[in-house]
Amino acid sequence: MELGDSIRVVKNIGETRAKQLNRLGIEKVEDLVEYFPRTYEDRSNVVALDQIVKGEVNSFKARVDGSPESLRVRTMTIVKVRLTDGKGFIEGVWYNQPYIKNILTPGREYVFTGKINERYGRIQAENPDFEPVREDSLNMGRIVPVYTVPAKMSQKTMRGCIKDALEGIDGEIEEFMPRSIINKRNLCDRRYAVNNIHFPESDEGFFKARRRLVFEELLMLQLHLLQLKGNVTGKVSSVSIRDYNTAPILDALGFKLTQAQENVIGELFADLRKGTVMNRLIQGDVGSGKTAVAMVLAYVIIKNGYQTVLMAPTDVLANQHYKNISKVFGSLGIRCALITSGVRKKEKNAVLSDTAEGKAQMIIGTHALIQENVVYNNLGLVITDEQHRFGVRQRESLEKKGKDPHVLVMTATPIPRTLALILYGDLDISIIDALPPGRQKIDTFAVDRSYYKRLYAFVKKEVAKGRQAYMICPMIEENDKMELRSVLTYTAELKEVIFPGLRVECIHGRMKNDEKQEIMTLFEKGDIDVLVSTTVIEVGINVPNATLMIIENAERFGLSALHQLRGRVGRGSEKSFCVLVSDAKNKTSLERLKTMCRTNDGFVISEKDLELRGPGDFFGTRQHGLPEMKIANLYKDIDVLKEAQETALFLYNTDEKMKKNENKLLKSRILRLFERKIKKICL
Ligand code: ADP
Ligand code: MG
């Protein structure tokens, strides 16, 4: 039997089981042996009945004492039987499994595992799993794997299938890891790892196996990403830059760039001078001034005769970028265009033909920019703002609109460097690590609803000083099921009852594009005092005169959303405040709120976020285009990840194309793996 064979060749897998397994994506023998357990149950400790621990899951060996009886209680069938091991008695009870009566043989000895409860003075094992006593059991007397099983397949059957597959291919599990790496990283060999991940010999065997498989998974992913990056970094760019004069744009910006911004611009220009295609990510906390950096680069690209396109995740943000950038660029004689789904047809046609003819030089928009009917003339640079809101695929569709344009990606979600290497493994990374001068810490408070009176007085005070406020609600409309603040109801109440003297308006995602636009323009001009909003303003929005951010039902938002929302204030030199209103009592919510009050540092916040949410939710792996991890956990396995990254870099630097004999097997494994996985998800 070979790893590449269909699972039908495995003993005891017929058509029905094969079909069930197929539904989980298990087609070949190899898929089956690499279908790792979801978790484990430790059944290795088999106790005597006088040693049993009530309230816990126990494993014990016992003889069936007498015939099982079956009773009906209303609609339920209950099977009961007395069990003994000579040292004690216990009652086995099974609910709604009438067949149990027929498979337990009186007088025979079995091993049972189940929760032990005391009911009406009797000690009972509830719905215990059992198996006749035998040597070499897969299900009892050991650490037992628990799988995600297909519908209508039991854990026992699944274990059996995997054991049969492992035995059938005995000796076939090939070691593809170079010997030198196995030695250096002290890894167990592959066959041992695969056997022990399913049926661990011992705790130690399990840990060794897991470490080896995690290492292998992360190493292959990292090597693959390095190779992807290698493919693009080597690529010669057809965008030719001769003129690097930035004086006019620096002048037009109206402020002096920070050292941090200048450093990053230096890195961008170094990329251009190399003559290869730029693929760079700029990380910078909210308010660090990423847009200005992007504008300087775009200016140079445009002045050398190419178009630049900037994609933003929301139309509110695209509109804002369009307004600000066209003001600056307009004064320099550069033509800007806006493409969102909200732009009217007639206008749009004009914009589309300007873009296609190259008359529009700076094109700004939402994902409408990647639609088929948008044709560019000579795209030199593609910028995505707030990349964490896009999928890799969207970014790539935009890049494909040009002929290998330079690529600049911006994000305000700071992540630990090790993880950045995985998430953005195909990009070079620049960091804007300082805020523009004059920024003050945003004082943040968490309060409950009993504070409203004081809070409203505070709003009035800020407005009296000429400042503006945001009030964020989790919902647009009231919803009977949830007692949450809604934009519509709250706005009405604020207008009529709470702040009759103030100018209160609202904005939310269900409004038409030009309605949203109108509201944002009024707010920017200072003609609205209090803007009630959903999270449509979460990313990118920049109104420096707003100094107060109030978030209602703050427990409803994740840490990164809270940080982004708070980042809408504190964007000028005035002191700003953020108030998180919540009555929540649960631990995680409280922890989030506490973190927000304690720090303004996006880096600290994202680490905490990762810790509270776990990596799955944090990354939305699919969103990022990463393949689903089979065994590794990007957060918990951070130490192994570091080792894997070191090894990957070493391999890449010493044998980039992996042509050396000892690396060949690893290379073909990576090719095979990612041919099947990544293509489907991201490329
Ligand atoms: P983000 O990094 O969050 O996208 P923005 O690019 O929107 O930040 O910049 C935030 C604010 O800071 C804007 O009002 C911008 O004009 C201002 N700004 C950017 N760089 C500087 C600077 N060097 N000096 C002063 N203000 C700056
Ligand atoms: Mg921004």
XYZ file of C-alpha atoms and ligand atoms in Angstrom:
711
model
C 0.000 0.000 0.000
C 1.334 3.395 -0.970
C 0.746 6.830 0.494
C -0.659 8.036 -2.807
C -3.268 5.231 -3.033
C -6.946 5.870 -2.518
C -8.127 5.157 1.021
C -10.175 2.292 -0.417
C -7.063 0.095 -0.215
C -7.018 0.365 3.583
C -8.317 -2.681 5.399
C -11.891 -2.134 6.637
C -12.508 0.937 4.502
C -15.280 0.144 2.046
C -17.305 2.398 -0.156
C -19.425 3.862 2.653
C -16.558 4.768 4.919
C -14.526 6.075 2.030
C -17.364 8.406 1.105
C -17.726 9.621 4.669
C -14.006 10.315 4.890
C -13.961 12.009 1.486
C -16.318 14.571 2.900
C -13.551 15.656 5.262
C -11.168 15.996 2.345
C -9.490 12.666 3.093
C -8.912 10.931 -0.218
C -5.511 9.339 -0.172
C -3.859 7.133 2.407
C -1.498 9.984 3.088
C -4.385 12.310 3.927
C -5.616 9.781 6.431
C -2.330 9.266 8.251
C -1.873 13.016 8.328
C -5.330 13.684 9.654
C -4.240 14.675 13.126
C -6.330 14.349 16.289
C -8.350 17.323 17.459
C -7.511 16.492 21.062
C -6.708 13.570 23.326
C -8.232 11.792 26.274
C -5.925 10.340 28.843
C -7.289 6.896 29.560
C -3.937 5.474 30.553
C -4.755 5.344 34.224
C -7.113 2.387 34.769
C -8.253 2.367 38.384
C -9.853 -0.206 40.641
C -13.451 0.480 41.552
C -12.582 1.322 45.142
C -10.214 4.025 43.856
C -12.701 5.758 41.625
C -13.004 9.576 41.779
C -16.536 10.917 41.782
C -17.396 13.827 39.494
C -14.582 12.984 37.078
C -13.967 10.839 34.043
C -12.449 7.513 35.136
C -11.257 4.417 33.359
C -11.809 1.099 35.087
C -11.828 -2.594 34.302
C -14.966 -4.522 35.343
C -17.068 -7.585 34.695
C -20.706 -7.368 33.643
C -22.583 -8.705 36.649
C -25.904 -10.121 35.502
C -27.991 -9.146 32.463
C -28.406 -5.515 31.446
C -31.952 -4.253 31.897
C -33.697 -1.754 29.714
C -36.395 0.623 30.990
C -38.489 3.284 29.386
C -39.009 6.557 31.165
C -41.422 8.686 29.151
C -39.690 8.986 25.747
C -36.309 7.855 26.981
C -34.765 4.381 26.975
C -32.351 3.681 29.786
C -30.026 0.684 29.879
C -28.603 -0.246 33.272
C -26.231 -2.945 34.408
C -24.220 -3.784 37.494
C -20.457 -3.873 37.046
C -17.877 -5.305 39.419
C -14.136 -5.883 39.687
C -14.135 -7.828 42.948
C -13.153 -4.718 44.875
C -16.295 -2.721 44.339
C -19.504 -2.265 42.410
C -20.747 0.408 40.103
C -23.776 0.869 37.918
C -23.324 1.481 34.205
C -26.097 3.677 32.755
C -26.727 4.510 29.107
C -29.392 6.920 27.933
C -31.078 6.474 24.574
C -28.709 3.773 23.397
C -30.976 0.703 23.580
C -28.542 -1.436 21.527
C -26.099 -1.404 24.458
C -28.280 -4.100 26.063
C -27.401 -6.483 23.265
C -23.686 -5.887 23.032
C -22.732 -6.274 26.690
C -22.193 -9.946 27.450
C -22.951 -10.987 31.036
C -19.872 -12.321 32.795
C -17.450 -10.780 30.339
C -14.777 -8.292 31.315
C -14.496 -4.856 29.686
C -12.609 -1.620 30.129
C -14.916 1.356 30.627
C -14.310 5.098 30.488
C -16.897 7.594 31.591
C -17.928 10.243 34.035
C -18.710 8.972 37.526
C -21.690 10.481 39.337
C -23.532 9.714 42.495
C -27.325 9.578 42.086
C -29.798 8.635 44.791
C -26.962 7.134 46.789
C -25.726 5.007 43.897
C -22.412 5.362 42.146
C -22.977 5.419 38.405
C -20.844 5.554 35.299
C -22.759 7.679 32.793
C -22.765 6.664 29.136
C -19.332 5.098 29.486
C -17.401 4.102 26.410
C -16.242 0.485 26.635
C -14.363 -2.286 24.936
C -13.600 -5.915 25.791
C -10.266 -6.240 27.569
C -7.491 -6.808 25.069
C -3.828 -6.252 24.660
C -2.847 -3.424 22.392
C -6.108 -1.505 22.514
C -6.600 1.702 20.562
C -9.409 2.940 22.737
C -8.622 2.051 26.306
C -5.775 1.999 28.793
C -3.772 4.651 26.953
C -3.744 8.211 25.757
C -6.526 8.098 23.200
C -6.815 10.396 20.161
C -10.058 12.245 19.547
C -10.750 13.237 15.950
C -13.166 15.482 14.186
C -15.171 12.637 12.737
C -17.491 12.598 9.732
C -21.220 12.362 10.389
C -22.270 8.873 11.466
C -18.755 7.659 12.143
C -17.697 6.846 15.694
C -14.378 7.741 17.252
C -13.654 4.037 17.526
C -14.139 3.477 13.820
C -12.020 6.502 12.985
C -9.210 5.310 15.243
C -9.414 1.897 13.634
C -9.195 3.349 10.119
C -6.142 5.371 11.006
C -4.437 2.482 12.756
C -5.064 0.236 9.749
C -3.648 2.886 7.439
C -0.568 3.343 9.624
C 0.025 -0.390 9.678
C -0.613 -0.762 5.976
C 2.053 1.729 5.028
C 4.512 0.662 7.671
C 7.943 1.767 6.585
C 6.597 4.046 3.912
C 6.620 7.255 5.902
C 9.567 8.934 4.380
C 11.960 11.226 6.175
C 12.246 14.366 4.108
C 13.914 16.592 6.670
C 17.656 17.006 6.072
C 19.633 15.021 8.639
C 21.616 18.088 9.699
C 18.414 19.892 10.701
C 17.063 16.887 12.555
C 20.282 16.811 14.557
C 20.587 20.510 15.104
C 16.982 20.971 16.243
C 16.864 17.681 18.062
C 13.799 16.377 16.220
C 12.401 12.892 16.318
C 12.119 11.153 12.986
C 9.019 11.415 10.913
C 7.697 7.918 11.277
C 7.936 8.087 15.039
C 6.214 11.485 14.952
C 3.286 10.339 12.843
C 2.745 7.184 14.894
C 2.944 9.042 18.171
C 0.744 11.930 17.199
C -2.076 9.424 16.723
C -1.300 6.841 19.370
C 1.208 8.305 21.805
C 3.396 5.767 23.595
C 3.709 8.197 26.481
C 3.418 11.885 27.293
C 6.976 12.325 26.206
C 6.334 10.551 22.921
C 3.448 12.887 22.262
C 5.418 16.054 22.995
C 8.307 14.940 20.805
C 5.950 14.057 17.997
C 4.047 17.284 18.205
C 7.152 19.439 18.320
C 8.544 17.726 15.260
C 5.332 18.127 13.272
C 4.825 21.752 14.309
C 8.401 22.552 13.360
C 7.989 20.845 10.027
C 4.753 22.652 9.240
C 6.106 26.084 10.118
C 9.418 25.482 8.376
C 7.707 24.543 5.147
C 5.368 27.519 5.297
C 8.211 29.901 5.989
C 10.363 28.476 3.215
C 7.480 28.722 0.825
C 6.917 32.360 1.736
C 10.616 33.136 1.339
C 10.485 31.588 -2.075
C 7.411 33.575 -3.059
C 9.201 36.671 -1.898
C 12.325 35.636 -3.782
C 10.268 35.301 -6.946
C 9.065 38.855 -6.720
C 12.064 40.589 -5.193
C 14.323 39.408 -7.944
C 11.993 40.724 -10.605
C 13.308 43.606 -12.655
C 10.941 46.542 -12.631
C 9.856 48.181 -15.831
C 9.081 51.374 -13.924
C 12.007 53.630 -14.523
C 12.626 56.437 -12.073
C 15.082 59.174 -12.980
C 13.787 62.142 -11.024
C 13.804 61.917 -7.237
C 13.084 65.565 -6.509
C 10.667 65.707 -3.582
C 10.996 69.389 -2.676
C 7.631 70.445 -4.156
C 5.617 67.740 -2.370
C 7.402 68.253 0.949
C 6.604 71.903 0.638
C 2.972 71.300 -0.243
C 2.322 68.916 2.675
C 2.353 71.813 5.101
C 4.359 70.116 7.852
C 7.821 68.803 8.369
C 8.104 65.035 8.171
C 9.142 63.220 11.308
C 12.453 61.406 11.384
C 10.505 58.136 11.413
C 8.653 59.119 8.234
C 11.878 60.216 6.549
C 13.564 56.938 7.396
C 10.773 54.970 5.794
C 10.818 57.177 2.701
C 14.549 56.463 2.539
C 13.776 52.723 2.493
C 11.186 53.181 -0.239
C 13.589 55.107 -2.443
C 16.302 52.533 -1.858
C 13.836 49.958 -3.220
C 13.212 52.083 -6.317
C 16.920 52.587 -6.925
C 17.492 48.836 -6.899
C 15.554 48.611 -10.138
C 13.542 45.614 -8.935
C 9.862 45.530 -8.080
C 9.070 46.985 -4.644
C 6.953 44.891 -2.273
C 6.810 46.723 0.984
C 4.607 46.903 4.024
C 4.497 50.011 6.183
C 3.406 49.391 9.728
C 2.655 52.434 11.809
C 0.317 53.008 14.692
C -2.887 54.992 14.173
C -2.027 58.619 13.498
C 1.640 58.021 12.737
C 1.294 59.686 9.348
C 1.345 56.861 6.833
C -0.620 58.807 4.236
C 2.046 61.499 3.956
C 4.714 58.859 3.330
C 2.573 57.253 0.656
C 1.997 60.637 -0.966
C 5.700 61.392 -1.237
C 6.281 58.068 -2.971
C 3.245 58.517 -5.228
C 4.486 61.993 -6.152
C 7.817 60.659 -7.377
C 6.187 57.822 -9.319
C 3.758 60.220 -10.983
C 6.414 62.815 -11.786
C 8.307 60.118 -13.614
C 5.335 59.488 -15.843
C 3.379 56.666 -14.186
C 0.009 56.326 -12.533
C -0.527 55.526 -8.871
C -3.589 53.863 -7.446
C -4.618 53.920 -3.770
C -7.218 51.477 -2.467
C -9.023 52.042 0.855
C -11.398 49.632 2.605
C -14.396 51.970 3.037
C -15.887 54.626 0.832
C -15.807 57.119 3.697
C -12.054 56.707 3.889
C -11.613 56.728 0.105
C -13.518 59.999 -0.031
C -11.352 61.494 2.677
C -8.161 60.442 0.937
C -9.451 61.830 -2.321
C -10.251 65.156 -0.747
C -6.948 65.573 1.069
C -4.715 64.194 -1.596
C -6.335 66.094 -4.428
C -5.941 69.295 -2.456
C -2.180 68.791 -2.145
C -1.625 67.155 -5.531
C -3.944 69.613 -7.240
C -1.695 72.446 -6.156
C 1.181 70.605 -7.838
C -0.678 70.115 -11.086
C -1.345 66.414 -10.597
C -4.777 65.112 -11.617
C -6.642 62.913 -9.164
C -9.662 60.694 -9.710
C -12.078 58.911 -7.385
C -13.557 55.496 -8.140
C -16.058 54.026 -5.677
C -19.357 52.245 -6.188
C -21.079 55.464 -5.138
C -19.750 57.616 -7.965
C -22.567 58.462 -10.397
C -22.680 56.830 -13.775
C -22.003 59.859 -15.935
C -19.132 61.017 -13.798
C -17.837 57.502 -13.601
C -17.612 57.097 -17.332
C -15.533 60.232 -17.552
C -13.285 59.052 -14.708
C -12.890 55.620 -16.285
C -11.810 57.028 -19.618
C -9.442 59.495 -17.940
C -7.929 56.579 -16.080
C -7.614 54.435 -19.173
C -6.057 57.257 -21.159
C -3.644 58.175 -18.407
C -5.060 61.648 -17.905
C -5.859 60.741 -14.317
C -2.531 60.297 -12.564
C -3.522 59.546 -8.976
C -6.512 57.228 -8.753
C -8.140 56.743 -5.372
C -10.985 54.418 -4.465
C -12.406 51.358 -2.787
C -12.377 47.778 -4.078
C -14.359 49.210 -7.000
C -10.855 49.872 -8.334
C -10.404 46.199 -9.137
C -13.575 45.821 -11.164
C -13.230 44.645 -14.708
C -14.257 47.867 -16.346
C -11.434 49.778 -14.684
C -8.451 49.928 -17.019
C -5.233 51.704 -16.163
C -2.854 53.312 -18.552
C 0.567 52.733 -17.063
C 0.373 51.733 -13.471
C 3.636 52.356 -11.631
C 2.537 51.973 -8.030
C -0.265 50.217 -6.181
C -0.995 51.268 -2.597
C -3.425 49.522 -0.269
C -4.344 51.399 2.880
C -5.432 49.457 5.971
C -4.424 46.201 4.362
C -5.678 44.178 7.351
C -9.186 44.964 6.104
C -8.550 43.383 2.718
C -7.807 39.863 1.637
C -4.554 39.091 -0.082
C -6.561 38.268 -3.140
C -7.969 41.767 -3.462
C -4.540 43.267 -3.157
C -3.287 40.942 -5.829
C -6.158 41.612 -8.211
C -5.244 45.256 -8.085
C -1.574 44.521 -8.712
C -2.516 42.454 -11.741
C -4.081 45.537 -13.297
C -0.609 46.775 -14.082
C 2.548 45.238 -15.433
C 4.475 44.436 -12.256
C 3.853 47.767 -10.563
C 5.586 48.634 -7.306
C 3.527 47.599 -4.321
C 3.101 49.475 -1.066
C 0.868 48.119 1.662
C -0.057 50.064 4.776
C -1.479 48.812 8.032
C -2.079 50.180 11.493
C -2.251 46.745 13.078
C 1.130 46.203 14.612
C 2.071 42.595 15.103
C 5.074 40.874 16.617
C 7.912 40.498 14.167
C 7.921 36.707 14.128
C 4.276 36.744 13.132
C 4.772 39.518 10.609
C 7.242 37.226 8.881
C 4.509 34.657 8.502
C 1.628 36.963 7.701
C 3.480 39.251 5.398
C 6.193 36.792 4.547
C 6.230 37.955 0.939
C 6.797 41.615 1.848
C 9.642 43.729 3.178
C 8.652 45.600 6.286
C 9.147 49.231 7.269
C 7.984 50.676 10.547
C 7.002 54.237 11.394
C 7.842 54.095 15.054
C 7.032 57.612 16.236
C 4.069 59.964 16.138
C 4.177 63.517 14.760
C 5.240 66.097 17.343
C 2.769 67.614 19.778
C 0.593 64.537 20.120
C -0.589 63.886 23.636
C -1.651 60.695 25.279
C -5.357 60.059 24.824
C -6.741 59.712 28.349
C -9.027 56.726 28.418
C -11.699 55.840 30.957
C -13.995 52.878 31.348
C -17.301 53.743 33.004
C -20.692 52.147 33.485
C -24.053 53.629 32.665
C -24.377 55.380 35.986
C -21.904 57.965 34.662
C -24.081 59.326 31.869
C -24.871 62.571 33.618
C -21.240 63.465 34.077
C -20.380 62.176 30.639
C -22.953 64.376 28.923
C -21.714 67.371 30.888
C -18.221 66.583 29.673
C -19.389 66.480 26.043
C -20.987 69.899 26.455
C -17.811 71.264 27.982
C -15.630 70.070 25.110
C -18.076 71.404 22.534
C -18.131 74.752 24.341
C -14.348 74.834 23.839
C -14.932 74.450 20.106
C -14.099 70.752 19.975
C -16.093 67.872 18.465
C -17.080 64.404 19.643
C -17.797 60.962 18.204
C -20.283 58.625 19.839
C -20.047 55.063 18.579
C -22.905 52.552 18.821
C -22.728 48.873 17.940
C -26.011 48.839 15.989
C -27.820 50.956 13.423
C -31.370 50.155 14.500
C -32.928 48.909 17.704
C -33.206 45.213 17.988
C -35.581 43.623 20.483
C -33.300 40.756 21.260
C -30.352 42.868 22.235
C -30.347 45.826 24.498
C -27.675 47.709 22.655
C -27.328 51.332 21.740
C -28.437 51.980 18.204
C -27.374 54.915 16.064
C -30.882 55.914 14.991
C -32.602 55.839 18.375
C -29.667 57.362 20.203
C -29.317 60.204 17.698
C -32.983 61.097 18.104
C -32.659 61.043 21.878
C -29.470 63.099 21.866
C -30.947 65.668 19.494
C -34.220 66.120 21.306
C -33.558 65.372 24.945
C -29.922 65.283 25.892
C -28.211 67.878 23.708
C -31.012 70.074 22.320
C -28.526 72.953 22.020
C -25.874 71.024 20.069
C -25.616 70.031 16.441
C -25.972 66.248 16.478
C -25.956 64.095 13.317
C -25.404 60.475 12.482
C -23.610 58.347 9.936
C -23.821 54.607 9.253
C -23.199 52.011 6.606
C -26.742 51.869 5.291
C -26.768 55.501 4.197
C -26.184 56.360 0.572
C -22.686 57.251 -0.413
C -23.353 60.941 -0.977
C -25.333 61.216 2.255
C -22.340 59.851 4.118
C -20.125 62.200 2.192
C -22.251 65.184 3.095
C -22.184 64.345 6.793
C -18.415 63.840 6.786
C -17.918 67.169 5.034
C -20.049 68.945 7.628
C -18.150 67.243 10.428
C -14.785 68.160 8.918
C -15.878 71.766 8.571
C -16.883 71.823 12.231
C -20.580 72.203 11.441
C -21.505 69.145 13.478
C -20.644 68.950 17.191
C -21.488 65.360 17.929
C -21.306 62.624 15.323
C -23.134 59.424 16.221
C -21.750 56.554 14.201
C -21.303 52.850 13.729
C -17.863 51.518 13.005
C -17.960 52.988 9.483
C -15.529 55.560 10.780
C -13.303 52.954 12.384
C -10.392 53.127 9.995
C -8.451 56.053 8.658
C -10.847 58.905 9.348
C -8.947 62.073 10.195
C -10.632 65.097 11.759
C -8.013 66.616 14.056
C -10.466 68.946 15.810
C -12.378 65.991 17.255
C -11.101 65.370 20.762
C -13.656 63.126 22.363
C -14.446 59.528 21.486
C -17.270 57.839 23.341
C -17.851 54.160 22.672
C -21.192 52.760 23.824
C -21.454 49.054 24.659
C -17.699 48.952 24.498
C -17.786 45.268 25.442
C -19.071 44.551 21.940
C -15.828 45.563 20.262
C -12.534 43.743 20.014
C -9.335 45.334 21.189
C -8.054 46.261 17.781
C -11.391 47.873 16.865
C -11.337 49.849 20.120
C -7.806 50.996 19.434
C -8.681 52.009 15.882
C -11.785 53.845 17.027
C -9.863 55.664 19.714
C -7.330 56.607 17.047
C -9.941 58.910 15.498
C -9.129 61.425 18.229
C -5.775 62.712 19.395
C -4.866 63.520 15.806
C -4.078 67.149 16.496
C -2.254 68.886 19.292
C -5.316 69.280 21.554
C -5.702 66.989 24.533
C -8.094 64.172 23.650
C -10.191 61.699 25.590
C -11.784 58.324 25.065
C -14.629 57.017 27.208
C -15.628 53.372 27.071
C -19.156 52.868 28.330
C -19.996 49.347 29.419
C -21.894 47.443 32.055
C -20.157 44.202 31.170
C -18.919 42.041 33.983
C -17.252 39.166 32.192
C -13.548 38.730 32.590
C -12.377 39.054 29.012
C -14.389 42.233 28.418
C -13.058 43.785 31.594
C -9.547 42.826 30.621
C -9.962 44.496 27.245
C -11.253 47.693 28.778
C -8.473 47.704 31.347
C -5.871 47.294 28.627
C -7.300 50.254 26.731
C -7.172 52.462 29.840
C -3.642 51.402 30.614
C -1.935 51.986 27.276
C -2.064 53.905 24.004
C 0.558 51.699 22.423
C -0.828 49.736 19.497
C 1.904 47.183 19.804
C 1.063 46.315 23.400
C -2.609 46.238 22.489
C -2.152 43.833 19.621
C -0.106 41.458 21.786
C -2.878 41.479 24.352
C -5.434 40.989 21.619
C -3.580 37.992 20.335
C -3.446 36.574 23.828
C -7.152 37.111 24.521
C -8.480 35.977 21.189
C -6.006 33.383 20.055
C -4.392 33.489 16.654
C -7.249 31.995 14.654
C -9.586 34.899 15.239
C -6.819 37.439 15.328
C -5.585 36.747 11.863
C -8.643 35.449 10.198
C -6.213 33.128 8.435
C -8.334 32.830 5.355
C -8.566 36.549 5.037
C -4.818 36.785 5.005
C -4.500 33.975 2.520
C -2.545 31.750 4.840
C -3.311 28.075 4.632
C -5.099 26.595 7.611
C -2.510 25.252 10.046
C -2.852 21.539 10.568
C -1.132 21.332 13.879
C 0.835 24.481 14.641
C -0.668 27.258 16.723
C 0.946 30.529 15.710
C 0.572 32.006 19.146
C 1.339 29.111 21.439
C 4.095 27.698 19.299
C 5.977 30.945 19.038
C 9.238 29.368 20.247
C 9.114 26.647 17.653
C 8.168 29.296 15.107
C 11.361 31.181 15.891
C 13.445 28.061 15.425
C 11.676 27.292 12.174
C 12.277 30.806 10.910
C 15.981 30.641 11.715
C 16.245 27.334 9.950
C 14.273 28.558 6.957
C 16.512 31.586 6.577
C 19.592 29.460 6.901
C 18.401 27.039 4.236
C 17.331 29.867 2.005
C 20.636 31.684 2.314
C 22.795 28.638 1.824
C 20.766 26.892 -0.866
C 18.159 29.276 -2.223
C 16.748 27.002 -4.890
C 17.117 23.952 -2.660
C 19.176 22.079 -5.178
C 21.507 20.337 -2.769
C 20.888 16.628 -2.491
C 20.040 16.706 1.182
C 17.375 19.397 0.606
C 15.691 17.837 -2.389
C 13.112 15.785 -0.558
C 12.087 18.758 1.559
C 11.755 20.863 -1.541
C 9.498 18.435 -3.353
C 7.388 18.077 -0.239
C 6.911 21.862 -0.085
C 6.009 22.047 -3.736
C 3.459 19.295 -3.371
C 1.974 20.761 -0.218
C 1.471 24.266 -1.470
C 0.401 23.263 -4.906
C -2.605 21.739 -3.215
C -3.231 24.185 -0.416
C -2.216 27.778 -1.060
C -3.329 28.044 -4.628
C -6.824 27.256 -3.610
C -6.893 29.911 -0.945
C -4.800 32.827 -1.963
C -2.922 32.905 -5.229
P -2.351 57.218 9.744
O -0.954 56.715 9.906
O -3.230 56.795 10.881
O -2.919 56.893 8.422
P -2.532 59.918 8.820
O -1.687 59.706 7.665
O -3.987 60.007 8.605
O -2.238 58.794 9.906
O -2.024 61.183 9.628
C -2.635 61.615 10.808
C -2.582 63.102 10.943
O -1.255 63.531 11.195
C -3.027 63.849 9.714
O -3.778 64.954 10.129
C -1.751 64.290 9.082
O -1.912 65.462 8.323
C -0.893 64.541 10.293
N 0.555 64.398 10.055
C 1.169 63.407 9.381
N 2.500 63.571 9.425
C 2.737 64.681 10.136
C 3.923 65.388 10.539
N 5.136 64.957 10.188
N 3.778 66.495 11.275
C 2.566 66.916 11.638
N 1.406 66.328 11.295
C 1.489 65.218 10.557
Mg -4.436 56.062 7.523
